[in-house]
Amino acid sequence: QERYAHIQENDYKLVTSSPLSTLAIDVDTASYSNIVRMIEDEDRMPPEGSVRIEEMINYFSYDYQQPKAGAEHPFSITTELRAAPWNSEHQLMLVGLQAKKIAKSQLPASNFVVLVDVSGSMEGELPLVKQSLKLLAKGLEARDRISIVSYATNIGVVLEPTKGNDHEGIIRAIDSLQSYGGTDGASGIDAAYALAKKDFIEDGNNRILMMTDGDFNVGRTSESEMVSIVEAERENGVYLSIVGFGYGNLNDQTMEQMADKGNGNYSYVNDILDAKKVFDSEMTGTLYTLGKDVKFQVEFNPNLVGSYRLIGYENRRLNAEDFNDDTKDAGEIGVGHSVTALYELIPAGTEDNASAKVDGLEYQKLSKGSNTTQIATVKMRYKEPDQSVSKLMIHKVNNQELVSKNINFASAVAAFGMKLRDSKYQGDFSYEQIINLAKSAKGIDDEGYRAGFIKLVQKSALLQP
């Protein structure tokens, strides 16, 4: 009974008629962790709707340059080009965004309201939820605040706002959580927002952390109702991040939308190592926003690019005019986080299916030879967390960009995602070729995430009918 949204894969766009690609960035990683659970723990291939390729790519960290000291923006943009592994006649373009790393001591104080689903469907997951919360508590300081709200058939405040250094009291509250009854998620969210606003920290990091399988079955339960609640509340400066747990009743579709609309991110925790990634080693990037409403807009040069397609980000695309519209909601990026987007490009003058479907245009005349060194221009808009007016960054992409382990590993992950989704663009690129490409780009892998990816592809090759 797990619920996943249908994904309509991005098709190619003609540069002459659609030169701009506009999207909201996405740092969610839930899809990859969930796929690992199905393949590694359950020996089955994931349903196509669970495979969000951008979340698979962004699960991994990449070696992007940090913003320079004293730079105007707390972000850097990296671009790379290489031949597409699954089609040597096409190019692959990587756009990487790196947020500035900031020491925890220099970050604002946090007001965390943890909203825990303790309904019957979460009974088997509560031990892992408790372990995750203890990792979160370990990173809190005296200036931080944490409170805990539980919800099932009824709503209860398990921990009133408490100083972050009261570890004994926090752990005692965590250990008291018990499972029972139905799932009144909407009332739980209402109570969490009320508590967050009651102890609101001005110029601080005010965030609700919702831990659930998303199986809402009491009170307001529809996706539209749940999303409407968080959309209305995000304007008050309280963000919502969701951490998914469990299986069988996992409502991935609703949780992903709630996190997107709540100015937060969506993670999935399958085991204690996932919990460590979210609440320990990547805590600042996951829970401290550096830029909100972050958008990319890529303009392709028609002299060099005939058609392009964005790989993944199907539900994050925006209209071209949304890029300069500061009222349009977009994605958030945390301190030290990176975001990666991949485009598959068909060179200008190459026959392809996209151009064959469109008649030649009467008034779009290309200026041949006027610009053959820049393949694209990448623009980025972002707002500082407490601001409502965006700032603009511009980066030019040269025709001869360097190739590194970044684009090679990201392309291996993308190829695997296309395999799992049975993409019509996957070509004949085999599991073995994906494994070899990933191995060649593994690089420094202190925490073993890339080695885990290689193992995952190897097992998938055995499971694939």
GROMACS .gro file of C-alpha atoms in nm:
model
  465
    1GLN     CA    1   0.000   0.000   0.000
    2GLU     CA    2   0.294   0.235  -0.047
    3ARG     CA    3   0.197   0.544  -0.247
    4TYR     CA    4   0.416   0.707  -0.512
    5ALA     CA    5   0.340   0.982  -0.761
    6HIS     CA    6   0.348   0.912  -1.134
    7ILE     CA    7   0.659   1.057  -1.300
    8GLN     CA    8   0.640   1.180  -1.658
    9GLU     CA    9   0.998   1.174  -1.781
   10ASN     CA   10   1.135   1.496  -1.930
   11ASP     CA   11   1.158   1.491  -2.309
   12TYR     CA   12   1.395   1.684  -2.535
   13LYS     CA   13   1.332   2.054  -2.598
   14LEU     CA   14   1.441   2.238  -2.912
   15VAL     CA   15   1.676   2.524  -2.830
   16THR     CA   16   1.538   2.739  -3.113
   17SER     CA   17   1.187   2.731  -2.964
   18SER     CA   18   1.264   2.663  -2.593
   19PRO     CA   19   1.610   2.807  -2.518
   20LEU     CA   20   1.546   2.840  -2.141
   21SER     CA   21   1.530   2.562  -1.884
   22THR     CA   22   1.404   2.683  -1.545
   23LEU     CA   23   1.379   2.477  -1.227
   24ALA     CA   24   1.362   2.492  -0.851
   25ILE     CA   25   1.660   2.319  -0.694
   26ASP     CA   26   1.601   2.007  -0.483
   27VAL     CA   27   1.823   1.867  -0.208
   28ASP     CA   28   1.589   1.587  -0.104
   29THR     CA   29   1.751   1.244  -0.078
   30ALA     CA   30   1.460   1.022   0.033
   31SER     CA   31   1.424   0.842  -0.300
   32TYR     CA   32   1.774   0.692  -0.290
   33SER     CA   33   1.750   0.567   0.071
   34ASN     CA   34   1.409   0.418  -0.004
   35ILE     CA   35   1.542   0.241  -0.314
   36VAL     CA   36   1.826   0.096  -0.106
   37ARG     CA   37   1.569  -0.041   0.139
   38MET     CA   38   1.374  -0.218  -0.135
   39ILE     CA   39   1.676  -0.364  -0.316
   40GLU     CA   40   1.901  -0.446  -0.019
   41ASP     CA   41   1.646  -0.545   0.246
   42GLU     CA   42   1.353  -0.675   0.044
   43ASP     CA   43   1.528  -0.821  -0.262
   44ARG     CA   44   1.294  -0.647  -0.505
   45MET     CA   45   1.318  -0.380  -0.769
   46PRO     CA   46   1.155  -0.046  -0.680
   47PRO     CA   47   0.839   0.081  -0.854
   48GLU     CA   48   0.912   0.341  -1.120
   49GLY     CA   49   0.729   0.615  -0.930
   50SER     CA   50   0.972   0.583  -0.638
   51VAL     CA   51   1.273   0.664  -0.858
   52ARG     CA   52   1.346   1.036  -0.853
   53ILE     CA   53   1.681   1.059  -1.027
   54GLU     CA   54   1.772   1.403  -0.892
   55GLU     CA   55   1.737   1.270  -0.535
   56MET     CA   56   1.961   0.976  -0.620
   57ILE     CA   57   2.229   1.205  -0.761
   58ASN     CA   58   2.205   1.451  -0.471
   59TYR     CA   59   2.236   1.179  -0.207
   60PHE     CA   60   2.611   1.189  -0.274
   61SER     CA   61   2.855   1.470  -0.204
   62TYR     CA   62   3.077   1.607  -0.482
   63ASP     CA   63   3.408   1.787  -0.490
   64TYR     CA   64   3.285   2.134  -0.583
   65GLN     CA   65   3.492   2.440  -0.502
   66GLN     CA   66   3.391   2.636  -0.193
   67PRO     CA   67   3.293   3.001  -0.244
   68LYS     CA   68   3.600   3.223  -0.214
   69ALA     CA   69   3.657   3.418   0.105
   70GLY     CA   70   3.492   3.759   0.084
   71ALA     CA   71   3.287   3.658  -0.224
   72GLU     CA   72   2.964   3.845  -0.293
   73HIS     CA   73   2.758   3.524  -0.274
   74PRO     CA   74   2.781   3.231  -0.027
   75PHE     CA   75   2.759   2.989  -0.321
   76SER     CA   76   2.979   2.868  -0.606
   77ILE     CA   77   2.871   2.722  -0.941
   78THR     CA   78   3.066   2.445  -1.114
   79THR     CA   79   3.001   2.315  -1.465
   80GLU     CA   80   3.145   2.015  -1.650
   81LEU     CA   81   3.093   1.854  -1.993
   82ARG     CA   82   3.154   1.503  -2.123
   83ALA     CA   83   3.011   1.260  -2.378
   84ALA     CA   84   2.694   1.095  -2.249
   85PRO     CA   85   2.794   0.742  -2.137
   86TRP     CA   86   2.479   0.587  -2.283
   87ASN     CA   87   2.498   0.776  -2.615
   88SER     CA   88   2.841   0.887  -2.735
   89GLU     CA   89   2.687   1.124  -2.993
   90HIS     CA   90   2.529   1.329  -2.715
   91GLN     CA   91   2.689   1.547  -2.448
   92LEU     CA   92   2.623   1.553  -2.076
   93MET     CA   93   2.641   1.886  -1.893
   94LEU     CA   94   2.670   1.903  -1.514
   95VAL     CA   95   2.566   2.209  -1.315
   96GLY     CA   96   2.683   2.193  -0.954
   97LEU     CA   97   2.592   2.440  -0.679
   98GLN     CA   98   2.801   2.444  -0.360
   99ALA     CA   99   2.683   2.624  -0.047
  100LYS     CA  100   2.935   2.775   0.190
  101LYS     CA  101   3.041   2.567   0.489
  102ILE     CA  102   2.990   2.742   0.823
  103ALA     CA  103   3.093   2.615   1.167
  104LYS     CA  104   2.803   2.520   1.395
  105SER     CA  105   2.915   2.782   1.647
  106GLN     CA  106   2.860   3.055   1.388
  107LEU     CA  107   2.509   2.944   1.296
  108PRO     CA  108   2.198   3.094   1.454
  109ALA     CA  109   2.031   2.927   1.751
  110SER     CA  110   1.774   2.661   1.667
  111ASN     CA  111   1.418   2.606   1.778
  112PHE     CA  112   1.337   2.248   1.681
  113VAL     CA  113   0.988   2.107   1.725
  114VAL     CA  114   1.004   1.731   1.667
  115LEU     CA  115   0.669   1.590   1.555
  116VAL     CA  116   0.668   1.213   1.600
  117ASP     CA  117   0.412   0.976   1.452
  118VAL     CA  118   0.348   0.715   1.725
  119SER     CA  119   0.049   0.549   1.556
  120GLY     CA  120   0.017   0.172   1.525
  121SER     CA  121   0.181   0.162   1.182
  122MET     CA  122   0.500   0.309   1.333
  123GLU     CA  123   0.534   0.053   1.613
  124GLY     CA  124   0.823  -0.132   1.448
  125GLU     CA  125   0.999   0.193   1.357
  126LEU     CA  126   0.994   0.366   1.696
  127PRO     CA  127   1.331   0.221   1.810
  128LEU     CA  128   1.497   0.370   1.501
  129VAL     CA  129   1.311   0.700   1.551
  130LYS     CA  130   1.443   0.716   1.908
  131GLN     CA  131   1.799   0.645   1.794
  132SER     CA  132   1.767   0.921   1.532
  133LEU     CA  133   1.640   1.171   1.789
  134LYS     CA  134   1.929   1.093   2.023
  135LEU     CA  135   2.173   1.171   1.741
  136LEU     CA  136   1.993   1.503   1.689
  137ALA     CA  137   2.002   1.580   2.062
  138LYS     CA  138   2.376   1.515   2.076
  139GLY     CA  139   2.440   1.810   1.844
  140LEU     CA  140   2.231   2.065   2.038
  141GLU     CA  141   2.377   2.344   2.251
  142ALA     CA  142   2.250   2.547   2.546
  143ARG     CA  143   2.130   2.828   2.316
  144ASP     CA  144   1.915   2.584   2.116
  145ARG     CA  145   1.562   2.475   2.204
  146ILE     CA  146   1.388   2.145   2.138
  147SER     CA  147   1.034   2.027   2.205
  148ILE     CA  148   0.861   1.702   2.113
  149VAL     CA  149   0.500   1.650   2.006
  150SER     CA  150   0.359   1.303   1.949
  151TYR     CA  151   0.052   1.224   1.746
  152ALA     CA  152  -0.162   0.917   1.691
  153THR     CA  153  -0.535   0.912   1.763
  154ASN     CA  154  -0.463   1.192   2.012
  155ILE     CA  155  -0.201   1.469   2.031
  156GLY     CA  156   0.043   1.503   2.320
  157VAL     CA  157   0.328   1.739   2.411
  158VAL     CA  158   0.597   1.496   2.527
  159LEU     CA  159   0.860   1.765   2.587
  160GLU     CA  160   0.792   2.134   2.643
  161PRO     CA  161   1.052   2.373   2.493
  162THR     CA  162   1.378   2.269   2.659
  163LYS     CA  163   1.737   2.398   2.644
  164GLY     CA  164   1.953   2.192   2.410
  165ASN     CA  165   2.207   2.109   2.680
  166ASP     CA  166   1.948   1.939   2.905
  167HIS     CA  167   2.043   1.604   2.758
  168GLU     CA  168   1.906   1.400   3.048
  169GLY     CA  169   1.559   1.551   3.019
  170ILE     CA  170   1.559   1.523   2.639
  171ILE     CA  171   1.664   1.156   2.643
  172ARG     CA  172   1.403   1.075   2.908
  173ALA     CA  173   1.131   1.228   2.687
  174ILE     CA  174   1.256   1.037   2.383
  175ASP     CA  175   1.253   0.705   2.570
  176SER     CA  176   0.894   0.765   2.685
  177LEU     CA  177   0.751   0.751   2.331
  178GLN     CA  178   0.509   0.460   2.281
  179SER     CA  179   0.302   0.344   1.984
  180TYR     CA  180  -0.079   0.320   1.969
  181GLY     CA  181  -0.391   0.399   1.765
  182GLY     CA  182  -0.462   0.588   1.442
  183THR     CA  183  -0.285   0.877   1.269
  184ASP     CA  184  -0.421   1.232   1.302
  185GLY     CA  185  -0.133   1.396   1.118
  186ALA     CA  186  -0.307   1.727   1.046
  187SER     CA  187  -0.385   1.795   1.413
  188GLY     CA  188  -0.028   1.700   1.500
  189ILE     CA  189   0.106   1.954   1.250
  190ASP     CA  190  -0.125   2.223   1.389
  191ALA     CA  191   0.005   2.156   1.742
  192ALA     CA  192   0.368   2.158   1.625
  193TYR     CA  193   0.332   2.493   1.447
  194ALA     CA  194   0.161   2.641   1.753
  195LEU     CA  195   0.450   2.528   1.974
  196ALA     CA  196   0.712   2.653   1.725
  197LYS     CA  197   0.553   2.998   1.719
  198LYS     CA  198   0.519   3.004   2.098
  199ASP     CA  199   0.898   2.963   2.142
  200PHE     CA  200   0.997   3.137   1.816
  201ILE     CA  201   1.359   3.259   1.801
  202GLU     CA  202   1.395   3.586   1.612
  203ASP     CA  203   1.668   3.557   1.346
  204GLY     CA  204   1.700   3.191   1.446
  205ASN     CA  205   1.649   2.854   1.281
  206ASN     CA  206   1.286   2.765   1.352
  207ARG     CA  207   1.198   2.424   1.213
  208ILE     CA  208   0.956   2.138   1.257
  209LEU     CA  209   1.100   1.789   1.208
  210MET     CA  210   0.821   1.548   1.124
  211MET     CA  211   0.902   1.178   1.162
  212THR     CA  212   0.641   0.954   1.002
  213ASP     CA  213   0.549   0.697   0.740
  214GLY     CA  214   0.293   0.947   0.607
  215ASP     CA  215  -0.002   0.713   0.663
  216PHE     CA  216  -0.255   0.978   0.767
  217ASN     CA  217  -0.592   0.815   0.840
  218VAL     CA  218  -0.767   1.033   1.102
  219GLY     CA  219  -0.911   1.383   1.049
  220ARG     CA  220  -0.781   1.574   0.746
  221THR     CA  221  -0.598   1.315   0.539
  222SER     CA  222  -0.579   1.425   0.175
  223GLU     CA  223  -0.255   1.542   0.016
  224SER     CA  224  -0.407   1.880  -0.077
  225GLU     CA  225  -0.521   1.941   0.283
  226MET     CA  226  -0.182   1.852   0.429
  227VAL     CA  227   0.007   2.064   0.176
  228SER     CA  228  -0.225   2.361   0.232
  229ILE     CA  229  -0.141   2.362   0.605
  230VAL     CA  230   0.235   2.390   0.550
  231GLU     CA  231   0.201   2.640   0.263
  232ALA     CA  232   0.008   2.875   0.491
  233GLU     CA  233   0.255   2.840   0.779
  234ARG     CA  234   0.586   2.876   0.594
  235GLU     CA  235   0.535   3.252   0.560
  236ASN     CA  236   0.566   3.278   0.940
  237GLY     CA  237   0.932   3.175   0.929
  238VAL     CA  238   0.882   2.818   1.053
  239TYR     CA  239   1.011   2.556   0.807
  240LEU     CA  240   0.904   2.193   0.784
  241SER     CA  241   1.138   1.902   0.711
  242ILE     CA  242   1.012   1.545   0.688
  243VAL     CA  243   1.198   1.228   0.773
  244GLY     CA  244   1.029   0.914   0.639
  245PHE     CA  245   1.039   0.581   0.820
  246GLY     CA  246   0.893   0.237   0.766
  247TYR     CA  247   0.746   0.040   0.479
  248GLY     CA  248   0.415  -0.106   0.370
  249ASN     CA  249   0.214   0.211   0.438
  250LEU     CA  250   0.477   0.461   0.322
  251ASN     CA  251   0.304   0.765   0.170
  252ASP     CA  252   0.602   0.898  -0.024
  253GLN     CA  253   0.393   1.114  -0.254
  254THR     CA  254   0.238   1.330   0.020
  255MET     CA  255   0.553   1.359   0.232
  256GLU     CA  256   0.762   1.477  -0.063
  257GLN     CA  257   0.510   1.749  -0.147
  258MET     CA  258   0.473   1.862   0.214
  259ALA     CA  259   0.849   1.906   0.257
  260ASP     CA  260   0.878   2.093  -0.074
  261LYS     CA  261   0.597   2.333   0.014
  262GLY     CA  262   0.713   2.368   0.375
  263ASN     CA  263   1.054   2.514   0.278
  264GLY     CA  264   1.227   2.203   0.408
  265ASN     CA  265   1.375   1.881   0.278
  266TYR     CA  266   1.262   1.520   0.265
  267SER     CA  267   1.488   1.241   0.386
  268TYR     CA  268   1.425   0.872   0.446
  269VAL     CA  269   1.587   0.674   0.728
  270ASN     CA  270   1.613   0.300   0.678
  271ASP     CA  271   1.881   0.224   0.937
  272ILE     CA  272   2.111   0.386   1.191
  273LEU     CA  273   2.365   0.480   0.920
  274ASP     CA  274   2.096   0.679   0.738
  275ALA     CA  275   2.011   0.846   1.069
  276LYS     CA  276   2.378   0.936   1.123
  277LYS     CA  277   2.394   1.093   0.776
  278VAL     CA  278   2.086   1.310   0.835
  279PHE     CA  279   2.126   1.403   1.203
  280ASP     CA  280   2.500   1.392   1.260
  281SER     CA  281   2.748   1.411   0.971
  282GLU     CA  282   2.523   1.632   0.752
  283MET     CA  283   2.317   1.799   1.024
  284THR     CA  284   2.406   2.159   0.933
  285GLY     CA  285   2.328   2.104   0.565
  286THR     CA  286   2.003   1.925   0.642
  287LEU     CA  287   1.865   2.151   0.914
  288TYR     CA  288   2.014   2.502   0.862
  289THR     CA  289   1.897   2.695   0.556
  290LEU     CA  290   2.150   2.916   0.377
  291GLY     CA  291   1.937   3.006   0.073
  292LYS     CA  292   1.563   2.981   0.012
  293ASP     CA  293   1.358   2.988  -0.309
  294VAL     CA  294   1.667   2.886  -0.505
  295LYS     CA  295   1.615   2.864  -0.882
  296PHE     CA  296   1.828   2.778  -1.182
  297GLN     CA  297   1.772   2.909  -1.532
  298VAL     CA  298   1.991   2.771  -1.811
  299GLU     CA  299   2.002   2.937  -2.153
  300PHE     CA  300   2.149   2.720  -2.429
  301ASN     CA  301   2.342   2.851  -2.729
  302PRO     CA  302   2.161   2.741  -3.050
  303ASN     CA  303   2.488   2.752  -3.243
  304LEU     CA  304   2.615   2.459  -3.037
  305VAL     CA  305   2.308   2.286  -2.890
  306GLY     CA  306   2.018   2.162  -3.099
  307SER     CA  307   1.811   1.999  -2.822
  308TYR     CA  308   1.841   1.931  -2.450
  309ARG     CA  309   1.663   1.741  -2.179
  310LEU     CA  310   1.683   1.781  -1.803
  311ILE     CA  311   1.748   1.449  -1.627
  312GLY     CA  312   1.513   1.423  -1.330
  313TYR     CA  313   1.353   1.722  -1.153
  314GLU     CA  314   1.023   1.639  -1.324
  315ASN     CA  315   0.813   1.798  -1.049
  316ARG     CA  316   1.050   2.091  -0.995
  317ARG     CA  317   1.030   2.256  -1.336
  318LEU     CA  318   0.919   2.619  -1.354
  319ASN     CA  319   0.799   2.850  -1.629
  320ALA     CA  320   1.063   3.083  -1.771
  321GLU     CA  321   0.889   3.389  -1.628
  322ASP     CA  322   0.892   3.234  -1.277
  323PHE     CA  323   1.267   3.284  -1.254
  324ASN     CA  324   1.244   3.660  -1.191
  325ASP     CA  325   0.921   3.633  -0.990
  326ASP     CA  326   1.015   3.649  -0.622
  327THR     CA  327   0.666   3.539  -0.517
  328LYS     CA  328   0.718   3.193  -0.670
  329ASP     CA  329   0.814   2.922  -0.422
  330ALA     CA  330   1.126   2.723  -0.508
  331GLY     CA  331   1.383   2.504  -0.331
  332GLU     CA  332   1.596   2.550  -0.022
  333ILE     CA  333   1.964   2.467   0.030
  334GLY     CA  334   2.139   2.422   0.361
  335VAL     CA  335   2.479   2.525   0.491
  336GLY     CA  336   2.758   2.329   0.318
  337HIS     CA  337   2.516   2.138   0.095
  338SER     CA  338   2.566   2.078  -0.277
  339VAL     CA  339   2.308   2.043  -0.554
  340THR     CA  340   2.368   1.877  -0.890
  341ALA     CA  341   2.165   1.892  -1.211
  342LEU     CA  342   2.244   1.701  -1.533
  343TYR     CA  343   2.141   1.788  -1.888
  344GLU     CA  344   2.173   1.561  -2.190
  345LEU     CA  345   2.253   1.770  -2.498
  346ILE     CA  346   2.218   1.693  -2.869
  347PRO     CA  347   2.466   1.903  -3.071
  348ALA     CA  348   2.333   2.154  -3.321
  349GLY     CA  349   2.294   2.015  -3.671
  350THR     CA  350   2.231   1.659  -3.549
  351GLU     CA  351   1.913   1.488  -3.662
  352ASP     CA  352   1.702   1.391  -3.363
  353ASN     CA  353   1.342   1.306  -3.279
  354ALA     CA  354   1.271   1.644  -3.119
  355SER     CA  355   1.356   1.849  -3.430
  356ALA     CA  356   1.176   1.606  -3.661
  357LYS     CA  357   0.845   1.681  -3.484
  358VAL     CA  358   0.864   2.060  -3.526
  359ASP     CA  359   0.842   2.258  -3.849
  360GLY     CA  360   1.120   2.504  -3.924
  361LEU     CA  361   1.059   2.848  -3.778
  362GLU     CA  362   1.024   3.146  -4.009
  363TYR     CA  363   1.162   3.421  -3.786
  364GLN     CA  364   1.423   3.244  -3.571
  365LYS     CA  365   1.745   3.305  -3.764
  366LEU     CA  366   2.065   3.184  -3.602
  367SER     CA  367   2.374   3.399  -3.613
  368LYS     CA  368   2.614   3.131  -3.731
  369GLY     CA  369   2.962   3.156  -3.586
  370SER     CA  370   2.880   3.451  -3.361
  371ASN     CA  371   2.944   3.255  -3.042
  372THR     CA  372   3.106   2.914  -3.049
  373THR     CA  373   3.293   2.922  -2.717
  374GLN     CA  374   3.002   2.936  -2.472
  375ILE     CA  375   2.759   2.646  -2.478
  376ALA     CA  376   2.523   2.788  -2.214
  377THR     CA  377   2.467   3.053  -1.949
  378VAL     CA  378   2.358   2.942  -1.600
  379LYS     CA  379   2.168   3.192  -1.387
  380MET     CA  380   2.078   3.134  -1.024
  381ARG     CA  381   1.845   3.327  -0.796
  382TYR     CA  382   1.824   3.284  -0.419
  383LYS     CA  383   1.698   3.469  -0.113
  384GLU     CA  384   1.873   3.493   0.219
  385PRO     CA  385   1.664   3.310   0.483
  386ASP     CA  386   1.518   3.630   0.631
  387GLN     CA  387   1.479   3.823   0.305
  388SER     CA  388   1.201   3.848   0.045
  389VAL     CA  389   1.405   3.989  -0.247
  390SER     CA  390   1.628   3.752  -0.444
  391LYS     CA  391   1.990   3.790  -0.551
  392LEU     CA  392   2.129   3.689  -0.891
  393MET     CA  393   2.439   3.487  -0.985
  394ILE     CA  394   2.554   3.428  -1.346
  395HIS     CA  395   2.796   3.162  -1.471
  396LYS     CA  396   2.910   3.107  -1.832
  397VAL     CA  397   2.964   2.749  -1.954
  398ASN     CA  398   3.254   2.712  -2.197
  399ASN     CA  399   3.244   2.461  -2.479
  400GLN     CA  400   3.559   2.293  -2.344
  401GLU     CA  401   3.481   2.235  -1.977
  402LEU     CA  402   3.694   2.001  -1.768
  403VAL     CA  403   3.584   1.647  -1.687
  404SER     CA  404   3.628   1.519  -1.331
  405LYS     CA  405   3.506   1.242  -1.103
  406ASN     CA  406   3.206   1.464  -1.028
  407ILE     CA  407   3.036   1.427  -1.364
  408ASN     CA  408   3.153   1.069  -1.409
  409PHE     CA  409   3.001   0.949  -1.081
  410ALA     CA  410   2.685   1.159  -1.123
  411SER     CA  411   2.636   1.014  -1.472
  412ALA     CA  412   2.672   0.658  -1.333
  413VAL     CA  413   2.397   0.734  -1.079
  414ALA     CA  414   2.178   0.888  -1.350
  415ALA     CA  415   2.228   0.585  -1.574
  416PHE     CA  416   2.125   0.355  -1.288
  417GLY     CA  417   1.816   0.568  -1.223
  418MET     CA  418   1.718   0.543  -1.589
  419LYS     CA  419   1.760   0.165  -1.569
  420LEU     CA  420   1.533   0.144  -1.266
  421ARG     CA  421   1.275   0.366  -1.434
  422ASP     CA  422   1.307   0.180  -1.765
  423SER     CA  423   1.370   0.513  -1.937
  424LYS     CA  424   1.331   0.532  -2.312
  425TYR     CA  425   1.660   0.725  -2.315
  426GLN     CA  426   1.875   0.469  -2.132
  427GLY     CA  427   2.028   0.325  -2.450
  428ASP     CA  428   2.218  -0.004  -2.425
  429PHE     CA  429   2.429   0.102  -2.127
  430SER     CA  430   2.456  -0.212  -1.913
  431TYR     CA  431   2.474  -0.267  -1.539
  432GLU     CA  432   2.835  -0.374  -1.583
  433GLN     CA  433   2.918  -0.048  -1.762
  434ILE     CA  434   2.747   0.150  -1.484
  435ILE     CA  435   2.954  -0.037  -1.225
  436ASN     CA  436   3.280   0.025  -1.413
  437LEU     CA  437   3.202   0.395  -1.455
  438ALA     CA  438   3.118   0.430  -1.084
  439LYS     CA  439   3.435   0.246  -0.982
  440SER     CA  440   3.649   0.474  -1.199
  441ALA     CA  441   3.495   0.780  -1.033
  442LYS     CA  442   3.471   0.649  -0.677
  443GLY     CA  443   3.750   0.874  -0.548
  444ILE     CA  444   3.784   0.937  -0.176
  445ASP     CA  445   3.495   0.755  -0.008
  446ASP     CA  446   3.558   0.779   0.366
  447GLU     CA  447   3.201   0.696   0.468
  448GLY     CA  448   3.151   0.426   0.205
  449TYR     CA  449   2.845   0.574   0.033
  450ARG     CA  450   2.989   0.534  -0.317
  451ALA     CA  451   3.104   0.179  -0.243
  452GLY     CA  452   2.748   0.113  -0.126
  453PHE     CA  453   2.615   0.244  -0.456
  454ILE     CA  454   2.837   0.005  -0.653
  455LYS     CA  455   2.716  -0.285  -0.439
  456LEU     CA  456   2.356  -0.174  -0.498
  457VAL     CA  457   2.399  -0.179  -0.876
  458GLN     CA  458   2.560  -0.523  -0.857
  459LYS     CA  459   2.263  -0.663  -0.666
  460SER     CA  460   2.014  -0.494  -0.899
  461ALA     CA  461   2.176  -0.670  -1.194
  462LEU     CA  462   2.093  -1.001  -1.025
  463LEU     CA  463   1.737  -0.903  -0.938
  464GLN     CA  464   1.648  -0.751  -1.276
  465PRO     CA  465   1.432  -0.994  -1.476
   0.00000   0.00000   0.00000
